[in-house]
């Protein structure tokens, strides 16, 4: 049974890395002492070791150890053996390229479908969708495909951002960008605001955290989903 | 001799389509009555006809007619025969996909190198760089390559946006995204603010318009380039 947390962000403004999620993560990872970390998205280009150390520092607070997937000789086996997985944020193009390069996209999907608890933040959340085509990231590297894990039946837009009132900037708003996506794709998109997350248990996807999400369905007016509600598309 | 205008945006806040550039365009396109328009980037998913009509309306003010490339049976010939070309903004992933699909990337490059006046705005500017990897757009479609025209020896970031002071949003700033690009690529990037443009005459690239540009060179601290200055990388 799927057991996933799809979080908009690792960090909310004014708080430390993962701090706002730690209570939730204590019960989420209750059956494992060790978490397998996928540092592939490398925010700011830091090394895999540095990124893994940052994740380890956060999880230390709830008594968990963290190992980076790059420390394993066989990343496919590392995923198959993991009792809990976390993919951090950074650049989604890089993350997806690395998942394909190390041939772990499919094994990761299988582990999640088999019930291994999976936490994603930002880019790590993006890949839970059917494609990475609603990422906000810059295409700094050319991935072999935009297809991702598809462990939920919709796409994710993490760090969802409302139009800034009074802005004189003429670049597209997030909403405009997602509407452009829907000119060529019919998948629903869930825009998750920073501080909220989707809790997946089996086939039930529930919005949690303090904020509403913005839902974009093909050929429908976008709407808000209240926290505590199920994400359902008919 | 190359003759190009690489504009950050088609439209500045509070003004009409291309209005801020019309004086410049009068002299830029002085040797042609007709402009070939590439509507492939389709902002907001509007049709090629609708987009071409919008461009035609703007150019009417300076006595030019506009024909969309989609009106021609043979787009390669249309480009070769054009005396002036304009590629509008929208989604860069879509634009690049269409340029490859219609096999006009290389012909367009050759026309520009042969001296056909070329105006790009936003996505149409992005493709002047060596790659589209510093676009702000969402990857709504998977292009066969990120390589673009390469008619200038650097990459473009149009609609360059400074970090918003006091913002509590944790998504990456534009500067952070471009720095991430430089973890995997060494090309210089020119961040052009809305209202300014790069004027290319032969091998001379000059920043014009009211605003400074932000320059990102590999392993250097980003810096501002004054308007009227040449864009030079040693």
GROMACS .gro file of C-alpha atoms in nm:
model
  468
    1UNK     CA    1   0.000   0.000   0.000
    2UNK     CA    2   0.144   0.334  -0.102
    3UNK     CA    3   0.264   0.549   0.186
    4UNK     CA    4   0.389   0.885   0.063
    5UNK     CA    5   0.434   1.245   0.172
    6UNK     CA    6   0.453   1.489  -0.118
    7UNK     CA    7   0.568   1.818   0.032
    8UNK     CA    8   0.583   2.152  -0.146
    9UNK     CA    9   0.907   2.253   0.023
   10UNK     CA   10   1.170   2.118   0.262
   11UNK     CA   11   1.182   2.444   0.453
   12UNK     CA   12   0.927   2.708   0.542
   13UNK     CA   13   1.036   3.069   0.581
   14UNK     CA   14   1.206   3.139   0.915
   15UNK     CA   15   1.245   2.773   1.011
   16UNK     CA   16   1.512   2.504   0.977
   17UNK     CA   17   1.542   2.224   0.722
   18UNK     CA   18   1.238   1.991   0.749
   19UNK     CA   19   1.151   2.129   1.094
   20UNK     CA   20   0.784   2.193   1.014
   21UNK     CA   21   0.745   1.827   0.909
   22UNK     CA   22   0.933   1.652   1.191
   23UNK     CA   23   0.626   1.556   1.395
   24UNK     CA   24   0.467   1.406   1.091
   25UNK     CA   25   0.790   1.227   0.997
   26UNK     CA   26   0.824   1.065   1.338
   27UNK     CA   27   0.515   0.856   1.279
   28UNK     CA   28   0.572   0.828   0.905
   29UNK     CA   29   0.910   0.659   0.948
   30UNK     CA   30   0.821   0.479   1.272
   31UNK     CA   31   0.922   0.135   1.136
   32UNK     CA   32   1.276   0.226   1.038
   33UNK     CA   33   1.583   0.370   1.206
   34UNK     CA   34   1.759   0.444   0.879
   35UNK     CA   35   1.645   0.650   0.585
   36UNK     CA   36   1.783   0.624   0.234
   37UNK     CA   37   1.839   0.974   0.097
   38UNK     CA   38   1.848   1.062  -0.274
   39UNK     CA   39   2.062   1.377  -0.300
   40UNK     CA   40   2.061   1.377  -0.682
   41UNK     CA   41   1.884   1.714  -0.723
   42UNK     CA   42   2.178   1.889  -0.549
   43UNK     CA   43   2.038   2.235  -0.465
   44UNK     CA   44   2.292   2.505  -0.543
   45UNK     CA   45   2.524   2.241  -0.681
   46UNK     CA   46   2.644   2.121  -0.338
   47UNK     CA   47   2.799   1.774  -0.325
   48UNK     CA   48   2.604   1.458  -0.255
   49UNK     CA   49   2.792   1.426   0.075
   50UNK     CA   50   2.712   1.780   0.183
   51UNK     CA   51   2.348   1.741   0.097
   52UNK     CA   52   2.324   1.407   0.276
   53UNK     CA   53   2.486   1.562   0.584
   54UNK     CA   54   2.219   1.835   0.586
   55UNK     CA   55   1.943   1.576   0.571
   56UNK     CA   56   2.113   1.368   0.841
   57UNK     CA   57   2.130   1.669   1.071
   58UNK     CA   58   1.757   1.724   1.040
   59UNK     CA   59   1.666   1.358   1.095
   60UNK     CA   60   1.897   1.330   1.395
   61UNK     CA   61   1.635   1.532   1.584
   62UNK     CA   62   1.393   1.243   1.555
   63UNK     CA   63   1.654   0.972   1.611
   64UNK     CA   64   1.697   0.857   1.253
   65UNK     CA   65   2.018   0.796   1.062
   66UNK     CA   66   2.047   0.889   0.696
   67UNK     CA   67   2.254   0.730   0.420
   68UNK     CA   68   2.297   0.879   0.076
   69UNK     CA   69   2.225   0.655  -0.221
   70UNK     CA   70   2.564   0.754  -0.366
   71UNK     CA   71   2.731   0.567  -0.079
   72UNK     CA   72   2.600   0.236  -0.211
   73UNK     CA   73   2.773   0.036  -0.482
   74UNK     CA   74   2.437  -0.078  -0.616
   75UNK     CA   75   2.170   0.195  -0.600
   76UNK     CA   76   1.897  -0.040  -0.725
   77UNK     CA   77   1.962  -0.277  -0.433
   78UNK     CA   78   1.981   0.018  -0.194
   79UNK     CA   79   1.630   0.119  -0.293
   80UNK     CA   80   1.495  -0.235  -0.278
   81UNK     CA   81   1.639  -0.282   0.071
   82UNK     CA   82   1.538   0.058   0.211
   83UNK     CA   83   1.270   0.076   0.480
   84UNK     CA   84   1.224   0.450   0.426
   85UNK     CA   85   1.322   0.682   0.138
   86UNK     CA   86   1.356   1.059   0.111
   87UNK     CA   87   1.429   1.257  -0.207
   88UNK     CA   88   1.532   1.616  -0.144
   89UNK     CA   89   1.477   1.921  -0.360
   90UNK     CA   90   1.703   2.110  -0.595
   91UNK     CA   91   1.679   2.097  -0.971
   92UNK     CA   92   1.421   1.858  -1.116
   93UNK     CA   93   1.593   1.827  -1.456
   94UNK     CA   94   1.908   1.715  -1.278
   95UNK     CA   95   1.720   1.481  -1.045
   96UNK     CA   96   1.535   1.312  -1.331
   97UNK     CA   97   1.854   1.283  -1.539
   98UNK     CA   98   2.028   1.114  -1.248
   99UNK     CA   99   1.740   0.878  -1.176
  100UNK     CA  100   1.754   0.759  -1.536
  101UNK     CA  101   2.132   0.749  -1.546
  102UNK     CA  102   2.150   0.530  -1.236
  103UNK     CA  103   1.855   0.323  -1.364
  104UNK     CA  104   1.656   0.374  -1.047
  105UNK     CA  105   1.338   0.540  -1.177
  106UNK     CA  106   1.155   0.210  -1.217
  107UNK     CA  107   1.299   0.047  -0.899
  108UNK     CA  108   1.199   0.357  -0.701
  109UNK     CA  109   0.848   0.338  -0.844
  110UNK     CA  110   0.824  -0.028  -0.750
  111UNK     CA  111   0.948   0.034  -0.395
  112UNK     CA  112   0.687   0.305  -0.348
  113UNK     CA  113   0.409   0.087  -0.490
  114UNK     CA  114   0.526  -0.191  -0.254
  115UNK     CA  115   0.471   0.041   0.041
  116UNK     CA  116   0.817   0.175   0.130
  117UNK     CA  117   0.749   0.511   0.298
  118UNK     CA  118   0.857   0.784   0.057
  119UNK     CA  119   0.901   1.152   0.139
  120UNK     CA  120   0.959   1.401  -0.139
  121UNK     CA  121   1.019   1.772  -0.103
  122UNK     CA  122   1.011   2.012  -0.398
  123UNK     CA  123   1.193   1.833  -0.686
  124UNK     CA  124   1.153   1.510  -0.488
  125UNK     CA  125   0.777   1.576  -0.490
  126UNK     CA  126   0.765   1.676  -0.851
  127UNK     CA  127   0.877   1.329  -0.957
  128UNK     CA  128   0.577   1.169  -0.784
  129UNK     CA  129   0.363   1.302  -1.067
  130UNK     CA  130   0.321   1.139  -1.406
  131UNK     CA  131   0.565   1.382  -1.565
  132UNK     CA  132   0.803   1.656  -1.448
  133UNK     CA  133   0.640   1.898  -1.689
  134UNK     CA  134   0.501   2.126  -1.420
  135UNK     CA  135   0.833   2.192  -1.249
  136UNK     CA  136   0.945   2.551  -1.188
  137UNK     CA  137   1.310   2.463  -1.244
  138UNK     CA  138   1.550   2.576  -1.511
  139UNK     CA  139   1.646   2.312  -1.773
  140UNK     CA  140   2.014   2.306  -1.676
  141UNK     CA  141   2.054   1.952  -1.805
  142UNK     CA  142   1.871   1.753  -2.078
  143UNK     CA  143   1.701   1.447  -1.931
  144UNK     CA  144   1.626   1.143  -2.149
  145UNK     CA  145   1.254   1.185  -2.077
  146UNK     CA  146   1.013   1.403  -1.881
  147UNK     CA  147   0.828   1.093  -1.754
  148UNK     CA  148   0.854   1.044  -1.379
  149UNK     CA  149   0.733   0.801  -1.112
  150UNK     CA  150   0.361   0.837  -1.169
  151UNK     CA  151   0.276   0.716  -0.819
  152UNK     CA  152  -0.015   0.960  -0.807
  153UNK     CA  153  -0.257   1.015  -1.097
  154UNK     CA  154  -0.178   1.385  -1.142
  155UNK     CA  155   0.113   1.626  -1.175
  156UNK     CA  156   0.266   1.838  -0.899
  157UNK     CA  157   0.359   2.204  -0.896
  158UNK     CA  158   0.561   2.253  -0.579
  159UNK     CA  159   0.628   2.597  -0.427
  160UNK     CA  160   0.299   2.706  -0.579
  161UNK     CA  161   0.302   3.083  -0.596
  162UNK     CA  162   0.004   3.316  -0.628
  163UNK     CA  163   0.031   3.611  -0.866
  164UNK     CA  164   0.202   3.899  -0.686
  165UNK     CA  165  -0.045   4.184  -0.651
  166UNK     CA  166   0.069   4.509  -0.807
  167UNK     CA  167   0.365   4.343  -0.982
  168UNK     CA  168   0.479   4.517  -1.299
  169UNK     CA  169   0.669   4.212  -1.417
  170UNK     CA  170   0.541   4.085  -1.753
  171UNK     CA  171   0.681   3.731  -1.730
  172UNK     CA  172   0.414   3.462  -1.702
  173UNK     CA  173   0.251   3.393  -1.364
  174UNK     CA  174   0.257   3.038  -1.234
  175UNK     CA  175  -0.112   3.004  -1.317
  176UNK     CA  176  -0.049   3.114  -1.677
  177UNK     CA  177   0.232   2.862  -1.710
  178UNK     CA  178   0.013   2.577  -1.587
  179UNK     CA  179  -0.265   2.685  -1.822
  180UNK     CA  180  -0.011   2.666  -2.107
  181UNK     CA  181   0.071   2.311  -1.993
  182UNK     CA  182  -0.298   2.233  -2.037
  183UNK     CA  183  -0.293   2.344  -2.398
  184UNK     CA  184  -0.084   2.035  -2.471
  185UNK     CA  185  -0.157   1.800  -2.183
  186UNK     CA  186  -0.473   1.689  -2.004
  187UNK     CA  187  -0.330   1.575  -1.669
  188UNK     CA  188  -0.462   1.750  -1.357
  189UNK     CA  189  -0.203   1.960  -1.173
  190UNK     CA  190  -0.196   2.020  -0.798
  191UNK     CA  191  -0.024   2.344  -0.697
  192UNK     CA  192   0.096   2.286  -0.340
  193UNK     CA  193   0.178   2.596  -0.136
  194UNK     CA  194   0.485   2.602   0.085
  195UNK     CA  195   0.402   2.445   0.421
  196UNK     CA  196   0.140   2.202   0.293
  197UNK     CA  197   0.174   1.851   0.158
  198UNK     CA  198  -0.022   1.562   0.010
  199UNK     CA  199  -0.047   1.252   0.226
  200UNK     CA  200  -0.088   0.941   0.015
  201UNK     CA  201  -0.214   0.625   0.185
  202UNK     CA  202  -0.299   0.357  -0.067
  203UNK     CA  203  -0.511   0.525  -0.332
  204UNK     CA  204  -0.627   0.802  -0.099
  205UNK     CA  205  -0.454   1.138  -0.151
  206UNK     CA  206  -0.529   1.396   0.116
  207UNK     CA  207  -0.411   1.756   0.136
  208UNK     CA  208  -0.252   1.830   0.475
  209UNK     CA  209  -0.082   2.129   0.636
  210UNK     CA  210  -0.204   2.484   0.695
  211UNK     CA  211  -0.276   2.601   0.339
  212UNK     CA  212  -0.521   2.530   0.059
  213UNK     CA  213  -0.390   2.391  -0.270
  214UNK     CA  214  -0.473   2.524  -0.614
  215UNK     CA  215  -0.612   2.264  -0.849
  216UNK     CA  216  -0.582   2.289  -1.225
  217UNK     CA  217  -0.795   2.054  -1.427
  218UNK     CA  218  -0.799   2.042  -1.805
  219UNK     CA  219  -1.062   2.278  -1.947
  220UNK     CA  220  -1.187   2.379  -1.601
  221UNK     CA  221  -1.150   2.699  -1.402
  222UNK     CA  222  -0.874   2.651  -1.140
  223UNK     CA  223  -1.004   2.617  -0.786
  224UNK     CA  224  -0.890   2.592  -0.424
  225UNK     CA  225  -0.888   2.266  -0.231
  226UNK     CA  226  -0.928   2.293   0.147
  227UNK     CA  227  -0.671   2.125   0.365
  228UNK     CA  228  -0.800   1.795   0.501
  229UNK     CA  229  -0.978   1.726   0.172
  230UNK     CA  230  -0.914   1.441  -0.061
  231UNK     CA  231  -0.757   1.517  -0.399
  232UNK     CA  232  -1.006   1.355  -0.632
  233UNK     CA  233  -1.046   1.375  -1.007
  234UNK     CA  234  -1.345   1.215  -1.175
  235UNK     CA  235   2.665   4.075  -4.114
  236UNK     CA  236   2.439   3.983  -3.823
  237UNK     CA  237   2.164   4.235  -3.747
  238UNK     CA  238   1.964   4.132  -3.443
  239UNK     CA  239   1.755   4.273  -3.161
  240UNK     CA  240   1.731   4.044  -2.860
  241UNK     CA  241   1.459   4.191  -2.640
  242UNK     CA  242   1.371   4.080  -2.290
  243UNK     CA  243   0.998   4.127  -2.344
  244UNK     CA  244   0.748   4.221  -2.615
  245UNK     CA  245   0.557   4.443  -2.380
  246UNK     CA  246   0.651   4.666  -2.089
  247UNK     CA  247   0.405   4.721  -1.805
  248UNK     CA  248   0.130   4.968  -1.892
  249UNK     CA  249   0.209   4.980  -2.264
  250UNK     CA  250   0.087   4.802  -2.578
  251UNK     CA  251   0.245   4.512  -2.766
  252UNK     CA  252   0.593   4.613  -2.895
  253UNK     CA  253   0.512   4.984  -2.844
  254UNK     CA  254   0.833   5.064  -2.652
  255UNK     CA  255   1.039   4.922  -2.941
  256UNK     CA  256   0.858   5.075  -3.240
  257UNK     CA  257   1.103   5.364  -3.295
  258UNK     CA  258   1.389   5.122  -3.294
  259UNK     CA  259   1.205   4.883  -3.526
  260UNK     CA  260   1.133   5.153  -3.783
  261UNK     CA  261   1.503   5.183  -3.862
  262UNK     CA  262   1.576   4.817  -3.794
  263UNK     CA  263   1.333   4.697  -4.063
  264UNK     CA  264   1.382   4.996  -4.296
  265UNK     CA  265   1.467   4.777  -4.599
  266UNK     CA  266   1.151   4.568  -4.591
  267UNK     CA  267   0.776   4.625  -4.605
  268UNK     CA  268   0.692   4.273  -4.493
  269UNK     CA  269   0.801   4.084  -4.185
  270UNK     CA  270   0.796   3.708  -4.147
  271UNK     CA  271   0.653   3.621  -3.806
  272UNK     CA  272   0.723   3.296  -3.620
  273UNK     CA  273   0.422   3.241  -3.390
  274UNK     CA  274   0.537   2.896  -3.277
  275UNK     CA  275   0.576   2.984  -2.907
  276UNK     CA  276   0.199   3.057  -2.885
  277UNK     CA  277   0.163   3.246  -2.555
  278UNK     CA  278  -0.138   3.123  -2.362
  279UNK     CA  279  -0.200   2.864  -2.632
  280UNK     CA  280  -0.361   3.109  -2.877
  281UNK     CA  281  -0.369   3.003  -3.243
  282UNK     CA  282  -0.096   3.089  -3.492
  283UNK     CA  283  -0.347   3.310  -3.674
  284UNK     CA  284  -0.445   3.500  -3.360
  285UNK     CA  285  -0.086   3.554  -3.261
  286UNK     CA  286   0.010   3.670  -3.610
  287UNK     CA  287  -0.284   3.914  -3.609
  288UNK     CA  288  -0.156   4.064  -3.282
  289UNK     CA  289   0.190   4.112  -3.430
  290UNK     CA  290   0.041   4.258  -3.750
  291UNK     CA  291  -0.160   4.511  -3.548
  292UNK     CA  292   0.155   4.636  -3.378
  293UNK     CA  293   0.360   4.659  -3.699
  294UNK     CA  294   0.079   4.836  -3.882
  295UNK     CA  295   0.172   5.143  -3.674
  296UNK     CA  296   0.506   5.162  -3.856
  297UNK     CA  297   0.364   5.066  -4.196
  298UNK     CA  298   0.478   4.705  -4.210
  299UNK     CA  299   0.276   4.399  -4.304
  300UNK     CA  300   0.326   4.070  -4.122
  301UNK     CA  301   0.289   3.715  -4.248
  302UNK     CA  302   0.296   3.411  -4.024
  303UNK     CA  303   0.534   3.131  -4.118
  304UNK     CA  304   0.243   2.886  -4.085
  305UNK     CA  305   0.082   3.052  -4.391
  306UNK     CA  306   0.364   2.925  -4.614
  307UNK     CA  307   0.371   2.580  -4.768
  308UNK     CA  308   0.747   2.568  -4.731
  309UNK     CA  309   0.871   2.730  -4.408
  310UNK     CA  310   1.237   2.682  -4.503
  311UNK     CA  311   1.185   2.884  -4.820
  312UNK     CA  312   0.983   3.143  -4.632
  313UNK     CA  313   1.281   3.203  -4.405
  314UNK     CA  314   1.530   3.210  -4.691
  315UNK     CA  315   1.319   3.465  -4.880
  316UNK     CA  316   1.235   3.687  -4.581
  317UNK     CA  317   1.381   4.037  -4.562
  318UNK     CA  318   1.293   4.067  -4.193
  319UNK     CA  319   1.205   3.809  -3.928
  320UNK     CA  320   1.039   3.833  -3.588
  321UNK     CA  321   0.993   3.550  -3.338
  322UNK     CA  322   0.748   3.629  -3.060
  323UNK     CA  323   0.744   3.504  -2.703
  324UNK     CA  324   0.544   3.235  -2.531
  325UNK     CA  325   0.681   2.900  -2.425
  326UNK     CA  326   1.042   2.827  -2.523
  327UNK     CA  327   1.003   2.448  -2.501
  328UNK     CA  328   0.719   2.470  -2.750
  329UNK     CA  329   0.903   2.713  -2.975
  330UNK     CA  330   1.216   2.497  -2.989
  331UNK     CA  331   1.010   2.181  -3.049
  332UNK     CA  332   0.835   2.351  -3.341
  333UNK     CA  333   1.157   2.487  -3.492
  334UNK     CA  334   1.298   2.135  -3.496
  335UNK     CA  335   0.974   1.979  -3.616
  336UNK     CA  336   0.951   2.216  -3.911
  337UNK     CA  337   1.326   2.177  -3.974
  338UNK     CA  338   1.385   2.552  -3.961
  339UNK     CA  339   1.637   2.583  -3.677
  340UNK     CA  340   1.937   2.562  -3.910
  341UNK     CA  341   1.779   2.769  -4.192
  342UNK     CA  342   1.689   3.039  -3.941
  343UNK     CA  343   2.044   3.041  -3.810
  344UNK     CA  344   2.179   3.074  -4.163
  345UNK     CA  345   1.941   3.359  -4.249
  346UNK     CA  346   2.050   3.547  -3.938
  347UNK     CA  347   2.419   3.488  -4.010
  348UNK     CA  348   2.354   3.611  -4.366
  349UNK     CA  349   2.223   3.940  -4.227
  350UNK     CA  350   1.843   3.909  -4.235
  351UNK     CA  351   1.723   4.144  -3.959
  352UNK     CA  352   1.596   3.930  -3.673
  353UNK     CA  353   1.392   4.049  -3.377
  354UNK     CA  354   1.329   3.817  -3.086
  355UNK     CA  355   1.124   3.887  -2.777
  356UNK     CA  356   1.125   3.663  -2.470
  357UNK     CA  357   1.122   3.302  -2.603
  358UNK     CA  358   1.223   3.444  -2.943
  359UNK     CA  359   1.525   3.596  -2.769
  360UNK     CA  360   1.605   3.289  -2.569
  361UNK     CA  361   1.671   3.091  -2.886
  362UNK     CA  362   1.944   3.338  -2.993
  363UNK     CA  363   2.166   3.186  -2.726
  364UNK     CA  364   2.365   2.866  -2.761
  365UNK     CA  365   2.106   2.670  -2.566
  366UNK     CA  366   1.759   2.730  -2.423
  367UNK     CA  367   1.880   2.614  -2.084
  368UNK     CA  368   1.831   2.949  -1.914
  369UNK     CA  369   1.466   2.988  -2.004
  370UNK     CA  370   1.211   3.059  -1.730
  371UNK     CA  371   0.943   2.855  -1.902
  372UNK     CA  372   0.770   2.539  -1.794
  373UNK     CA  373   0.866   2.220  -1.984
  374UNK     CA  374   0.518   2.165  -2.127
  375UNK     CA  375   0.658   1.974  -2.424
  376UNK     CA  376   0.976   1.763  -2.469
  377UNK     CA  377   1.198   1.912  -2.741
  378UNK     CA  378   1.444   1.691  -2.930
  379UNK     CA  379   1.731   1.905  -2.802
  380UNK     CA  380   1.800   2.213  -2.589
  381UNK     CA  381   2.043   2.348  -2.853
  382UNK     CA  382   1.927   2.670  -3.014
  383UNK     CA  383   2.047   2.918  -3.276
  384UNK     CA  384   2.376   3.016  -3.116
  385UNK     CA  385   2.392   3.346  -3.304
  386UNK     CA  386   2.549   3.509  -2.998
  387UNK     CA  387   2.825   3.347  -2.791
  388UNK     CA  388   2.626   3.339  -2.466
  389UNK     CA  389   2.290   3.237  -2.325
  390UNK     CA  390   1.993   3.465  -2.260
  391UNK     CA  391   1.771   3.491  -1.956
  392UNK     CA  392   1.480   3.713  -2.065
  393UNK     CA  393   1.244   3.883  -1.816
  394UNK     CA  394   1.536   3.890  -1.575
  395UNK     CA  395   1.394   3.935  -1.228
  396UNK     CA  396   1.573   4.059  -0.918
  397UNK     CA  397   1.508   3.883  -0.589
  398UNK     CA  398   1.194   4.028  -0.432
  399UNK     CA  399   1.289   4.201  -0.108
  400UNK     CA  400   1.111   4.070   0.198
  401UNK     CA  401   0.969   3.771   0.010
  402UNK     CA  402   0.898   3.468   0.227
  403UNK     CA  403   0.886   3.237  -0.072
  404UNK     CA  404   1.146   2.961  -0.051
  405UNK     CA  405   1.152   2.868  -0.420
  406UNK     CA  406   1.480   2.951  -0.592
  407UNK     CA  407   1.548   3.309  -0.705
  408UNK     CA  408   1.640   3.366  -1.068
  409UNK     CA  409   2.001   3.425  -0.964
  410UNK     CA  410   2.011   3.093  -0.777
  411UNK     CA  411   1.872   2.912  -1.081
  412UNK     CA  412   2.136   3.061  -1.311
  413UNK     CA  413   2.406   2.972  -1.060
  414UNK     CA  414   2.278   2.613  -1.069
  415UNK     CA  415   2.308   2.626  -1.449
  416UNK     CA  416   2.675   2.715  -1.397
  417UNK     CA  417   2.735   2.403  -1.191
  418UNK     CA  418   2.692   2.205  -1.513
  419UNK     CA  419   2.761   2.455  -1.792
  420UNK     CA  420   3.026   2.720  -1.848
  421UNK     CA  421   2.844   2.952  -2.093
  422UNK     CA  422   2.800   3.314  -1.987
  423UNK     CA  423   2.438   3.418  -1.927
  424UNK     CA  424   2.296   3.764  -1.986
  425UNK     CA  425   1.993   3.845  -1.772
  426UNK     CA  426   1.802   4.113  -1.965
  427UNK     CA  427   1.552   4.318  -1.767
  428UNK     CA  428   1.214   4.403  -1.919
  429UNK     CA  429   1.248   4.713  -2.136
  430UNK     CA  430   1.608   4.658  -2.240
  431UNK     CA  431   1.753   4.462  -2.530
  432UNK     CA  432   2.079   4.354  -2.690
  433UNK     CA  433   2.156   4.508  -3.027
  434UNK     CA  434   2.375   4.280  -3.236
  435UNK     CA  435   2.556   4.431  -3.535
  436UNK     CA  436   2.807   4.189  -3.678
  437UNK     CA  437   3.007   4.059  -3.386
  438UNK     CA  438   2.931   4.360  -3.167
  439UNK     CA  439   2.668   4.303  -2.898
  440UNK     CA  440   2.553   4.618  -2.720
  441UNK     CA  441   2.307   4.651  -2.434
  442UNK     CA  442   2.038   4.910  -2.515
  443UNK     CA  443   1.728   5.040  -2.341
  444UNK     CA  444   1.680   5.201  -1.999
  445UNK     CA  445   1.805   4.924  -1.768
  446UNK     CA  446   2.129   4.754  -1.676
  447UNK     CA  447   2.167   4.382  -1.745
  448UNK     CA  448   2.290   4.123  -1.499
  449UNK     CA  449   2.582   3.919  -1.624
  450UNK     CA  450   2.660   3.571  -1.500
  451UNK     CA  451   2.996   3.428  -1.591
  452UNK     CA  452   3.117   3.084  -1.489
  453UNK     CA  453   3.298   3.095  -1.154
  454UNK     CA  454   3.266   3.476  -1.127
  455UNK     CA  455   3.050   3.694  -0.907
  456UNK     CA  456   2.749   3.819  -1.109
  457UNK     CA  457   2.769   4.185  -1.205
  458UNK     CA  458   2.571   4.466  -1.367
  459UNK     CA  459   2.636   4.586  -1.721
  460UNK     CA  460   2.549   4.948  -1.795
  461UNK     CA  461   2.323   5.021  -2.089
  462UNK     CA  462   2.523   5.138  -2.391
  463UNK     CA  463   2.802   4.897  -2.304
  464UNK     CA  464   2.925   4.611  -2.514
  465UNK     CA  465   2.861   4.259  -2.393
  466UNK     CA  466   3.210   4.116  -2.396
  467UNK     CA  467   3.349   3.794  -2.256
  468UNK     CA  468   3.722   3.731  -2.261
   0.00000   0.00000   0.00000
